[in-house]
mmCIF file of C-alpha atoms and ligand atoms in Angstrom:
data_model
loop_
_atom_site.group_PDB
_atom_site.id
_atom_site.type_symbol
_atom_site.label_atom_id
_atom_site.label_comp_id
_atom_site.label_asym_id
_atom_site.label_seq_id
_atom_site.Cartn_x
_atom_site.Cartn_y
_atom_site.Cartn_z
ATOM 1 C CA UNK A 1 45.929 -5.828 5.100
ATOM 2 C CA UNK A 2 48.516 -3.192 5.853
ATOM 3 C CA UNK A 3 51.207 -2.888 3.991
ATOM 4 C CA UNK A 4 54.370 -3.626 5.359
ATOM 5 C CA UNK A 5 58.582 -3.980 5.112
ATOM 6 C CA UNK A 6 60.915 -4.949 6.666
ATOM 7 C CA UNK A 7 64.878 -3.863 5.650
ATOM 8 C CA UNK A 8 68.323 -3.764 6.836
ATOM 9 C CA UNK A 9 68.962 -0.881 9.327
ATOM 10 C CA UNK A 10 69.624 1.968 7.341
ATOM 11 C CA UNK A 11 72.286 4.633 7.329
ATOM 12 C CA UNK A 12 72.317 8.564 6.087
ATOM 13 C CA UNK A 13 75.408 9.125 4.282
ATOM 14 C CA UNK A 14 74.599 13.197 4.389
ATOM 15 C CA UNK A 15 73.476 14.587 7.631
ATOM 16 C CA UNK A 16 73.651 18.159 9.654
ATOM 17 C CA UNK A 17 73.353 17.826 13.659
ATOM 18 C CA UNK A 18 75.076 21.255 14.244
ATOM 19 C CA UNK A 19 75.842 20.949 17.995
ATOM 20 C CA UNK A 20 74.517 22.655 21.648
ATOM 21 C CA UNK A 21 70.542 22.757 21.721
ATOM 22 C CA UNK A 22 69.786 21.708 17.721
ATOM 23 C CA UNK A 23 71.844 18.691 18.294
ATOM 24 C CA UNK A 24 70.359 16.989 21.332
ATOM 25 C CA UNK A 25 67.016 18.017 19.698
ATOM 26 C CA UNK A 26 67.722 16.447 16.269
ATOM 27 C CA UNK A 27 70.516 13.509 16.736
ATOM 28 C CA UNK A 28 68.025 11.360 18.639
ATOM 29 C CA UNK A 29 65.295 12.032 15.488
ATOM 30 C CA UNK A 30 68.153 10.553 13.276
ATOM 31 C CA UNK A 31 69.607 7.903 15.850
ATOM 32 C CA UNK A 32 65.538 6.701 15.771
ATOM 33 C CA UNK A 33 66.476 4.576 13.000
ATOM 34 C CA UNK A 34 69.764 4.953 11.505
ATOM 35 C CA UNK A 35 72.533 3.008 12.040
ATOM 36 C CA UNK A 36 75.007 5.494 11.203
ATOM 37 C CA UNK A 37 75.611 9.080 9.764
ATOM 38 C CA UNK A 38 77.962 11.016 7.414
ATOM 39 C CA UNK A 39 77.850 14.015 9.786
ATOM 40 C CA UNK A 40 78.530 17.105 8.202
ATOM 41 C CA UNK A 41 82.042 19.535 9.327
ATOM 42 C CA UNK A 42 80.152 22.775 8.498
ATOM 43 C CA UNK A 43 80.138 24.069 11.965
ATOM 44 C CA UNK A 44 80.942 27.640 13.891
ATOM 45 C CA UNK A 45 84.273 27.247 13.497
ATOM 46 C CA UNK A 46 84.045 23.783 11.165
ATOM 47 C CA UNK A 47 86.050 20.681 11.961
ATOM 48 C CA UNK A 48 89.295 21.166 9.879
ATOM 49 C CA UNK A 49 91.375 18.674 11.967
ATOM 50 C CA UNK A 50 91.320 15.191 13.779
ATOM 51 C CA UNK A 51 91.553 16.751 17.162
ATOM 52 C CA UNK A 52 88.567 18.831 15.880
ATOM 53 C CA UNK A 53 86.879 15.798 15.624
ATOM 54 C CA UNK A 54 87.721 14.061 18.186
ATOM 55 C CA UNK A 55 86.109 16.664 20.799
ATOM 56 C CA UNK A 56 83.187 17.331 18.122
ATOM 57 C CA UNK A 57 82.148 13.540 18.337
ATOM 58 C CA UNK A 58 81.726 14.225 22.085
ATOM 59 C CA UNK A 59 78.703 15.858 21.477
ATOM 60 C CA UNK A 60 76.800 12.703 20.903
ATOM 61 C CA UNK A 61 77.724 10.988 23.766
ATOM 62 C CA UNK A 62 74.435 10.972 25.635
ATOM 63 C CA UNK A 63 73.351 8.968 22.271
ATOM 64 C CA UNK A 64 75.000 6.045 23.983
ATOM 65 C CA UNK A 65 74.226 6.686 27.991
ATOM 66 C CA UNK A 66 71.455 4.846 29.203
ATOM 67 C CA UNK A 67 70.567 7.942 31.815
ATOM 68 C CA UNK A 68 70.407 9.833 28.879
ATOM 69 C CA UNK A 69 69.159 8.304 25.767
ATOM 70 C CA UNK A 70 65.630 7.207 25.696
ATOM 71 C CA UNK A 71 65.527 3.991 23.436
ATOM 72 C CA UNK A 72 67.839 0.914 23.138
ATOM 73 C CA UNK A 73 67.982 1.930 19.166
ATOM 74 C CA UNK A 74 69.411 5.450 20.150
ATOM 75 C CA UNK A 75 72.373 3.819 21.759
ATOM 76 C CA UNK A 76 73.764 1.925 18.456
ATOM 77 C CA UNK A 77 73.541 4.883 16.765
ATOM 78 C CA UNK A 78 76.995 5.554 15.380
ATOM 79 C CA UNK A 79 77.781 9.521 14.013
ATOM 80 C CA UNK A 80 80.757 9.054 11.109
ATOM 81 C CA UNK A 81 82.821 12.011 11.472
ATOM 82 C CA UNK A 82 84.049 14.210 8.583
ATOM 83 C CA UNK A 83 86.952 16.724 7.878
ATOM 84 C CA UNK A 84 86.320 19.955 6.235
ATOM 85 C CA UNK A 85 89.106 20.727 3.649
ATOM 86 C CA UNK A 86 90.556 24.206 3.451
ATOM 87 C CA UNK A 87 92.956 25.285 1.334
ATOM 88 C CA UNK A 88 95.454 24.908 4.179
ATOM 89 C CA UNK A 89 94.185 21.142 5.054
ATOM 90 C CA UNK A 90 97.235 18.930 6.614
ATOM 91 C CA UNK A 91 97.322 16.099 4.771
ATOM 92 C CA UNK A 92 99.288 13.954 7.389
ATOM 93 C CA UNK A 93 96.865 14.873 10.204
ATOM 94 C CA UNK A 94 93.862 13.764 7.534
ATOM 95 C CA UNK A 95 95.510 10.856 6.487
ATOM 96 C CA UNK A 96 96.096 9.952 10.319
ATOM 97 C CA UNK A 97 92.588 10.665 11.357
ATOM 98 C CA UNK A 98 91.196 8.163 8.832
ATOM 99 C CA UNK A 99 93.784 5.733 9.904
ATOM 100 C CA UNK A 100 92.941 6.107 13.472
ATOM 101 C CA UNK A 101 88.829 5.808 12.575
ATOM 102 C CA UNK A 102 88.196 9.573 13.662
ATOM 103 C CA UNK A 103 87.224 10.833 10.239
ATOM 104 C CA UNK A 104 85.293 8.180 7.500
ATOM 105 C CA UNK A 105 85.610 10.568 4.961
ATOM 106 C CA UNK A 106 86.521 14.815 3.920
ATOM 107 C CA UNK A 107 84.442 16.888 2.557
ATOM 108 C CA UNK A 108 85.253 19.412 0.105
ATOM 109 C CA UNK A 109 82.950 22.541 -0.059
ATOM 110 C CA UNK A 110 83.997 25.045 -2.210
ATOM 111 C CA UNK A 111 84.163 28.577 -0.756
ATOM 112 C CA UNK A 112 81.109 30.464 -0.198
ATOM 113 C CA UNK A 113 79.001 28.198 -1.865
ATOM 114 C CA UNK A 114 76.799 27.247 1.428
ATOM 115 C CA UNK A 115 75.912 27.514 4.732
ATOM 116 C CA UNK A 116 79.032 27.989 6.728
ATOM 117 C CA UNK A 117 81.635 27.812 4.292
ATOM 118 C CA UNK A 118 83.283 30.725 3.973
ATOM 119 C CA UNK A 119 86.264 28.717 4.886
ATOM 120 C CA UNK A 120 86.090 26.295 2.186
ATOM 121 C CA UNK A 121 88.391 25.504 -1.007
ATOM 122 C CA UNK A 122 89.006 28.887 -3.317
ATOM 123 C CA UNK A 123 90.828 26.537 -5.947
ATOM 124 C CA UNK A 124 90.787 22.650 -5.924
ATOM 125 C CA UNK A 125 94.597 22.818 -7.057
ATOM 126 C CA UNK A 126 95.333 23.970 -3.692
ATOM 127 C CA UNK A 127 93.875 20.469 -2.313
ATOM 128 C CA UNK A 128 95.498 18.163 -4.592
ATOM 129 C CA UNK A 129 98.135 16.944 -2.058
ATOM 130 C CA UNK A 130 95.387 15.777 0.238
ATOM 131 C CA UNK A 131 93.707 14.239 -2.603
ATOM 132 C CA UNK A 132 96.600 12.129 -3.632
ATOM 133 C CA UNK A 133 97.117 10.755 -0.081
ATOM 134 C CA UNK A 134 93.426 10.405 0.356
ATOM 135 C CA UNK A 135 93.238 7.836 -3.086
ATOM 136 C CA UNK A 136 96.214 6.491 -1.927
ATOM 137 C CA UNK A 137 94.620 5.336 1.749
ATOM 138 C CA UNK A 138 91.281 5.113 -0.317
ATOM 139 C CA UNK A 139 89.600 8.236 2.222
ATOM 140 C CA UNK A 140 86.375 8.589 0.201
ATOM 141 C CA UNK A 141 85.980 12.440 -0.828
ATOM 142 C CA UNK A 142 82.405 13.960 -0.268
ATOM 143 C CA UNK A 143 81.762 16.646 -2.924
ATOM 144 C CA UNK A 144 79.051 19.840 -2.829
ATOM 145 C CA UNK A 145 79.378 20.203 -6.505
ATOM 146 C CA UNK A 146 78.199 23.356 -7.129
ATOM 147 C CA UNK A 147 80.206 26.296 -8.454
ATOM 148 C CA UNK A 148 80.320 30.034 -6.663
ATOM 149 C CA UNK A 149 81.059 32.147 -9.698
ATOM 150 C CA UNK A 150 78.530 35.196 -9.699
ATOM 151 C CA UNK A 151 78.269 34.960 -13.081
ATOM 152 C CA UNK A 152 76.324 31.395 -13.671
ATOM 153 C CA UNK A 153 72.734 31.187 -12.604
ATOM 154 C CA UNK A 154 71.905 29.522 -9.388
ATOM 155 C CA UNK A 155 69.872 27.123 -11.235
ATOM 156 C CA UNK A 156 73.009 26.090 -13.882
ATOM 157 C CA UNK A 157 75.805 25.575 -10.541
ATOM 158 C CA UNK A 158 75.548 21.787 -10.305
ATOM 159 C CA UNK A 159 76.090 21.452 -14.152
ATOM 160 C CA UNK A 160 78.808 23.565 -14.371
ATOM 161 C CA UNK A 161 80.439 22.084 -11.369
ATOM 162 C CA UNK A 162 80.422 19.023 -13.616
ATOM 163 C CA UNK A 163 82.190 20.028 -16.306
ATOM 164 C CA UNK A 164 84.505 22.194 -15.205
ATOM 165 C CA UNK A 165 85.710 21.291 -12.008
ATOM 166 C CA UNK A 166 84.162 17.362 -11.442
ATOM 167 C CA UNK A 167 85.256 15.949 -14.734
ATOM 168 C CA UNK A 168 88.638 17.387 -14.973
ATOM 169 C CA UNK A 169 89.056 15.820 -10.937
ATOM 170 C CA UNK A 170 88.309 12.204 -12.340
ATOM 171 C CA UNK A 171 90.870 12.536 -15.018
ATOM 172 C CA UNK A 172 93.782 13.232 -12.824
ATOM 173 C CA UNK A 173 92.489 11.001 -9.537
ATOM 174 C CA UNK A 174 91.358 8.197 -11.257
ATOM 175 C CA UNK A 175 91.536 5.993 -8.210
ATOM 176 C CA UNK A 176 90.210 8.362 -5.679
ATOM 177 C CA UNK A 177 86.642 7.311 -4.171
ATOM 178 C CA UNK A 178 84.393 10.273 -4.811
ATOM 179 C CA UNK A 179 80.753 10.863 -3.790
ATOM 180 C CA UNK A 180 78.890 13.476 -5.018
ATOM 181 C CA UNK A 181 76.565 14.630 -1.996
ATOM 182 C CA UNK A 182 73.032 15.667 -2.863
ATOM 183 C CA UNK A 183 72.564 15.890 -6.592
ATOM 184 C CA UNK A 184 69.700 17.822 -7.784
ATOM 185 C CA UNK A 185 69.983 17.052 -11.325
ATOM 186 C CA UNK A 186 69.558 14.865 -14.623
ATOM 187 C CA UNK A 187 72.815 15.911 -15.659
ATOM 188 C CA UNK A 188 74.575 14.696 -12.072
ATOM 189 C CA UNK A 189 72.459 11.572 -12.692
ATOM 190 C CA UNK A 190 73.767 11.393 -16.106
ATOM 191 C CA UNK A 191 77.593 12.034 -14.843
ATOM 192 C CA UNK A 192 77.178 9.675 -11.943
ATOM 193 C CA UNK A 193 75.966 6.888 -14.101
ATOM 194 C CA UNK A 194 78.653 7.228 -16.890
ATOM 195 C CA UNK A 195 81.774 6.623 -14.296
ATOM 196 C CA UNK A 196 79.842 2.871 -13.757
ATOM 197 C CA UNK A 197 80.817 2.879 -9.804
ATOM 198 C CA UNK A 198 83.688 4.968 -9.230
ATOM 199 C CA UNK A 199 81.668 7.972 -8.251
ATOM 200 C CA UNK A 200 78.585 7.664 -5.624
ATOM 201 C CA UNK A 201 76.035 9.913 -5.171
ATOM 202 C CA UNK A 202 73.671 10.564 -2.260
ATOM 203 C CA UNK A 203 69.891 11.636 -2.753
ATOM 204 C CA UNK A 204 67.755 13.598 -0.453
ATOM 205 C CA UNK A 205 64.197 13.014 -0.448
ATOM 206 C CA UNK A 206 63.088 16.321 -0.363
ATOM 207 C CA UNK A 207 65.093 16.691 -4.040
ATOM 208 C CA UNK A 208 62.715 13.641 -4.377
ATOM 209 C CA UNK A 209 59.645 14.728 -3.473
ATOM 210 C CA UNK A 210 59.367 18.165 -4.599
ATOM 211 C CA UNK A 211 60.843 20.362 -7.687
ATOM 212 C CA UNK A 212 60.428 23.767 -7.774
ATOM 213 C CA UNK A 213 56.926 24.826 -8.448
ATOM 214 C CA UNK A 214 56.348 23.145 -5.144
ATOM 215 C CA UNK A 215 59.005 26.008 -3.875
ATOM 216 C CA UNK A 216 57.666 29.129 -5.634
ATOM 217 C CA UNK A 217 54.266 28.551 -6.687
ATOM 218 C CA UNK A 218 51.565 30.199 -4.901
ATOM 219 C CA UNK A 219 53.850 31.401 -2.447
ATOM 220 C CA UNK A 220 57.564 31.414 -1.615
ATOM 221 C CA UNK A 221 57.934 28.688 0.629
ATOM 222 C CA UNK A 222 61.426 29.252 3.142
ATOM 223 C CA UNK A 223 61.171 25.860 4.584
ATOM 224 C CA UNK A 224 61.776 24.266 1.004
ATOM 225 C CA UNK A 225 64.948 26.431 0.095
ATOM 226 C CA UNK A 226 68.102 24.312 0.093
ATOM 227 C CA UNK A 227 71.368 24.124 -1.144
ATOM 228 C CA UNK A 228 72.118 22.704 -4.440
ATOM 229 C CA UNK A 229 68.631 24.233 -5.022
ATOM 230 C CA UNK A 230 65.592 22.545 -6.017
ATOM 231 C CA UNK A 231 65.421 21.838 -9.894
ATOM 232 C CA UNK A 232 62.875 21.982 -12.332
ATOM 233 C CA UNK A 233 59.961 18.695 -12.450
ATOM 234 C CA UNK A 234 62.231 16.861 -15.338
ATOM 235 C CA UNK A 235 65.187 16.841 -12.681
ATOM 236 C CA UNK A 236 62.906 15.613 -10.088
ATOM 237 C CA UNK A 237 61.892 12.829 -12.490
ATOM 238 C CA UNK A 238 65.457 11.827 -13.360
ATOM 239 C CA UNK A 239 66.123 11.663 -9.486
ATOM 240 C CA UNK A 240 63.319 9.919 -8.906
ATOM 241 C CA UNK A 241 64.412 7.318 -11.828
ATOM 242 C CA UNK A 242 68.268 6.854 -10.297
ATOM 243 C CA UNK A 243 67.285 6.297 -6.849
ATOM 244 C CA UNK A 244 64.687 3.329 -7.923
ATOM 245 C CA UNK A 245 67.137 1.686 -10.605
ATOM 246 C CA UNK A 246 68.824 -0.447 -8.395
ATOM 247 C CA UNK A 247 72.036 1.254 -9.322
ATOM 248 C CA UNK A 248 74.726 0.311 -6.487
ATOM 249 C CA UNK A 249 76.437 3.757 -6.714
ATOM 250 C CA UNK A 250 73.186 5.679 -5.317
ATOM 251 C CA UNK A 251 72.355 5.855 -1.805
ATOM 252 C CA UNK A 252 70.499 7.483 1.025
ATOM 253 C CA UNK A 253 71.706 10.986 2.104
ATOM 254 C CA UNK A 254 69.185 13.250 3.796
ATOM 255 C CA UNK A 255 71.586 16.371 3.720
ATOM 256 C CA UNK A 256 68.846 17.279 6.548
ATOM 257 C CA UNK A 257 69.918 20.736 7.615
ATOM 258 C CA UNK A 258 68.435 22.165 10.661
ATOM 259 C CA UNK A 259 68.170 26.063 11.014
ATOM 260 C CA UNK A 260 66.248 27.905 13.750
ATOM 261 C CA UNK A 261 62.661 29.164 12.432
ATOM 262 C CA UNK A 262 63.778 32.441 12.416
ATOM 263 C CA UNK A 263 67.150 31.978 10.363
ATOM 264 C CA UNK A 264 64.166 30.373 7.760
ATOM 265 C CA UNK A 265 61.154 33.099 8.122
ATOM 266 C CA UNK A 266 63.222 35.820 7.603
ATOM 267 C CA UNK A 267 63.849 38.413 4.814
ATOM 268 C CA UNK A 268 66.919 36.424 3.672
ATOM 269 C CA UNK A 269 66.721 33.385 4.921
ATOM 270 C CA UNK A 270 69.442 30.396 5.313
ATOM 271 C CA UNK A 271 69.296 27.849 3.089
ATOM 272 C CA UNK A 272 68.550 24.166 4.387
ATOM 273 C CA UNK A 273 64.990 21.541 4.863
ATOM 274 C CA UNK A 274 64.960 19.480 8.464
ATOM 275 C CA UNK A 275 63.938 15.946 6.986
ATOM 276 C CA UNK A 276 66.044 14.122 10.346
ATOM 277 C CA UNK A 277 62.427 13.599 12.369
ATOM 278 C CA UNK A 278 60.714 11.480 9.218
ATOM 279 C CA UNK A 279 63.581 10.837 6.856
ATOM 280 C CA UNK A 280 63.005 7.095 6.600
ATOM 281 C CA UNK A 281 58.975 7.353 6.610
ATOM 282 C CA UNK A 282 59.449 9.964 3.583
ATOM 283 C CA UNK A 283 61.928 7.691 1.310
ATOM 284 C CA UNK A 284 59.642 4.670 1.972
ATOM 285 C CA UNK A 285 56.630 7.379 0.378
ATOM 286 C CA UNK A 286 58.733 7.967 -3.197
ATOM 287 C CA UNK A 287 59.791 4.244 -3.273
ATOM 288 C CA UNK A 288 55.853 2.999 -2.936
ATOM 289 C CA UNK A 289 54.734 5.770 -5.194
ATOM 290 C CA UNK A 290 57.765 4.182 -7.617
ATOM 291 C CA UNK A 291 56.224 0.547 -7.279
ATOM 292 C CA UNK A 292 59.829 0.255 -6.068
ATOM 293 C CA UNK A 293 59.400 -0.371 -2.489
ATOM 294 C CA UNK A 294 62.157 -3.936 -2.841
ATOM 295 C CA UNK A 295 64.888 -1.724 -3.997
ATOM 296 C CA UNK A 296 64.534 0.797 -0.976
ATOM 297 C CA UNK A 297 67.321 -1.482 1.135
ATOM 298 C CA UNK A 298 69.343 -1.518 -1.385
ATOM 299 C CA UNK A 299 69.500 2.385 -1.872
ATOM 300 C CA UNK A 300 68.995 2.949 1.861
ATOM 301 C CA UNK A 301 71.020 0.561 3.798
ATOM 302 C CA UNK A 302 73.431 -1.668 1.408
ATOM 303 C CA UNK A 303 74.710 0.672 -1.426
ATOM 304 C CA UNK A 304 76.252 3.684 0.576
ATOM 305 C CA UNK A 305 77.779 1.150 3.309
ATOM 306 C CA UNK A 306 79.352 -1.156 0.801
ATOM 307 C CA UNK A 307 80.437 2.004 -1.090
ATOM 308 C CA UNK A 308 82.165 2.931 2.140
ATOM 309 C CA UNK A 309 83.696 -0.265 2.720
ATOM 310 C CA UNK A 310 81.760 -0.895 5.682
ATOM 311 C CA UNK A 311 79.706 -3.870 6.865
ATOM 312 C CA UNK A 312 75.846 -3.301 6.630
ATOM 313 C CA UNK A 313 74.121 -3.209 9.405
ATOM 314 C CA UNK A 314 73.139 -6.377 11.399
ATOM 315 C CA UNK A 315 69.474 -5.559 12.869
ATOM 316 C CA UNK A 316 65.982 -4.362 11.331
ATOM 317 C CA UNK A 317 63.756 -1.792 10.640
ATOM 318 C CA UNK A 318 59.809 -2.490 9.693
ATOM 319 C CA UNK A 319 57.951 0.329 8.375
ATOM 320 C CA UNK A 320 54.189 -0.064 7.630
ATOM 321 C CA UNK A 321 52.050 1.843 5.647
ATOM 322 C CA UNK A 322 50.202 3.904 8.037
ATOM 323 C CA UNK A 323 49.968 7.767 8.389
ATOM 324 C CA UNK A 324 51.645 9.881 11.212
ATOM 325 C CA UNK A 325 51.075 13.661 11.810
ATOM 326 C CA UNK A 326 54.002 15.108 11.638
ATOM 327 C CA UNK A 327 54.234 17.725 14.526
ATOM 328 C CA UNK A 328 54.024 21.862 13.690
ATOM 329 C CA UNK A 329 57.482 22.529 15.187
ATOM 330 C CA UNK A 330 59.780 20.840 17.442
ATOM 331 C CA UNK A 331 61.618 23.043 20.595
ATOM 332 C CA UNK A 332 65.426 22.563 21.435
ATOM 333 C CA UNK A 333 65.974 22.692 25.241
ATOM 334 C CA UNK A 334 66.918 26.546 24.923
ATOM 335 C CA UNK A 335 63.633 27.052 22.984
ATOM 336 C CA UNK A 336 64.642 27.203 19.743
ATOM 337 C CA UNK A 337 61.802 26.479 17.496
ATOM 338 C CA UNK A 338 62.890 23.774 14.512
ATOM 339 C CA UNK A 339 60.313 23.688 11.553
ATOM 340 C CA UNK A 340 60.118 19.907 10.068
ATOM 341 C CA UNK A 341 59.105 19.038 6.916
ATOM 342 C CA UNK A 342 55.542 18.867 6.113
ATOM 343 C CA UNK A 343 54.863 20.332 9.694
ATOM 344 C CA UNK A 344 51.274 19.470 11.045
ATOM 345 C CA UNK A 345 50.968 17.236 8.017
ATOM 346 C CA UNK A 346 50.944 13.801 7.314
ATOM 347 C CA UNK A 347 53.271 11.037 5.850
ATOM 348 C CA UNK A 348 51.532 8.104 4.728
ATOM 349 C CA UNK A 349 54.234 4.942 6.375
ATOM 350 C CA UNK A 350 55.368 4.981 9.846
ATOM 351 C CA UNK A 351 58.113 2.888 11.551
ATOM 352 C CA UNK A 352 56.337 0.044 13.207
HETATM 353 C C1 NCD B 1 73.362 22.871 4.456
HETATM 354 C C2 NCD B 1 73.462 23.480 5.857
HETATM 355 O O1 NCD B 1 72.527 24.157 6.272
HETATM 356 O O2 NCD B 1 74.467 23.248 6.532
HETATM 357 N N1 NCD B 1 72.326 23.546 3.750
HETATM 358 C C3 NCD B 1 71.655 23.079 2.681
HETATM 359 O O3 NCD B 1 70.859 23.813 2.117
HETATM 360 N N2 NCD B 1 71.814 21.854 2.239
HETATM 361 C C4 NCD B 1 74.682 22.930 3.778
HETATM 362 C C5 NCD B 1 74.780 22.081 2.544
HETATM 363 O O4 NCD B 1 74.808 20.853 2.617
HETATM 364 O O5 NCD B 1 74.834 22.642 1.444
HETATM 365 ZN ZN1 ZN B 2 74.596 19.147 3.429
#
């Protein structure tokens, strides 16, 4: 008999859409069967106020026409809208863009550490007057907790982020809701664990399907380079342990991050994996692998809404255990090529 399950509609509490072309090629991939997304402020310029976001969340619009969208489940979809601190980040217009349901959460990325943040914080001190009216309104704060400094190895940035900069945070905003987006590590898992609740932290499932031989042996492989960067196979493991343990502070966040092929094949190439088209499929792979497949709705569709203070969703997925091709590339309506992951190969579930 084929296997089968059926969960809660899920949600992805890390997501890139950009906007133009890459948008209206990838939103509807996502929309397919998430209830909602964290979307990502890391645009061309990013979205550093409410009225930012107000115009950005335009974009997905045609999500909800019927003349445009092509299924019924596109038109629930629901993008959550993010601020992107700066070191010069009102705190009143913040504050009154959570109140008013325009932003569900800020996002701190310190500067230069990824794509398209050159305008991001150059010392957390400089935020700390957001961050007290953000724990006082309980705004969650999204964290890439990686540090910049030249001198630590790309490999070490998540760990150092830690202690330096993450640790000495919780100590003087105890009360402010913090996720950590997309940890890559034991030592995040380890962190994560040890503040029993108070911090979150989203997993992508390329961090939890591949460490970095998968990246660099045999081959440098673009299409796998990402941002906190893949970690060694005992990483992988310790990933693979949090997102199965039932823990309520762990949830689903793709941090899928589309980039034009030739931004990826390319002598120095951007950093980001395009997960959107089979994000669900994929996490439903390292769950059966796990034996864990009855704690996928909890990490997937209860844990990050309830750590949001949002309802759950109120409708279905079913995903069976039957393979799809994944196509070789996808086109944008100006002809941008998209690579996906595991192009023209195949994922063992499908969404029924
Ligand atoms: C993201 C992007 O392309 O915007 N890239 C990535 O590798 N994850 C930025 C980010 O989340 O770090
Ligand atoms: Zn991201």
């Amino acid at each position: 008999m084929t296997q089968r399950i059926t969960i809660r509609r899920p949600d992805d509490w890390h997501a890139h859409f950009r906007t133009g072309a890459m948008l209206r090629l990838v939103a509807p991939h996502h929309a397919r069967v998430f209830g909602r997304a964290i979307a990502m402020p890391n645009l061309v310029p990013p979205v550093t106020t409410a009225a930012m976001a107000r115009e950005y969340k335009k974009e997905f619009d045609f999500l909800a026409d019927e003349q445009t969208s092509r299924r019924a489940d596109e038109r629930k979809f629901t993008p959550l809208l993010t601020c992107y601190l700066t070191d010069g980040t009102d705190a009143d217009d913040l504050a009154q863009g959570y109140e008013d349901k325009i932003f569900a959460a800020a996002k701190l990325y310190p500067a230069h550490a990824t794509t398209n943040s050159a305008h991001g914080v150059t010392d957390v001190k400089n935020i700390y007057g957001a961050l007290e009216r953000m724990q006082k309104i309980g705004m969650p704060l999204l964290i890439h907790g990686e540090v910049t400094d030249p001198a630590v190895d790309i490999f070490d940035r998540e760990k150092t982020f830690i202690d330096k900069i993450l640790a000495p945070l919780r100590r003087d905003f105890p009360g402010l809701k913090i996720v950590m987006e997309h940890i890559t590590t034991a030592d995040a898992v380890d962190f994560v664990n040890a503040q029993n609740g108070a911090v979150g932290a989203t997993i992508t499932v390329h961090h939890l399907l591949l460490n970095r031989n998968d990246m660099l042996v045999g081959g440098i492989r673009p299409h796998y380079y990402c941002l906190p960067i893949i970690k060694r196979a005992r990483h992988q493991i310790a990933l693979r342990a949090a997102a199965t343990s039932g823990n309520a502070w762990f949830f689903l966040g793709t941090d899928s991050a589309p980039h034009a092929r030739d931004k990826k094949e390319t002598a120095c190439g951007c950093a980001g994996v395009y997960t959107g088209h089979a994000a669900i499929e994929l996490y439903a792979e390292v769950f059966d692998a796990e034996g864990a497949l009855d704690r996928l709705e909890n990490f997937a569709s209860i844990n990050g809404a309830k750590f949001y203070g949002l309802p759950v969703n109120d409708d279905t997925i079913t995903l069976i255990k039957q393979p799809q091709t994944v196509p070789d590339k996808f086109i944008a309506d100006d002809g941008m090529e998209l690579i996906p992951f595991r192009a023209g190969e195949t994922t063992p579930w499908s969404v029924a």
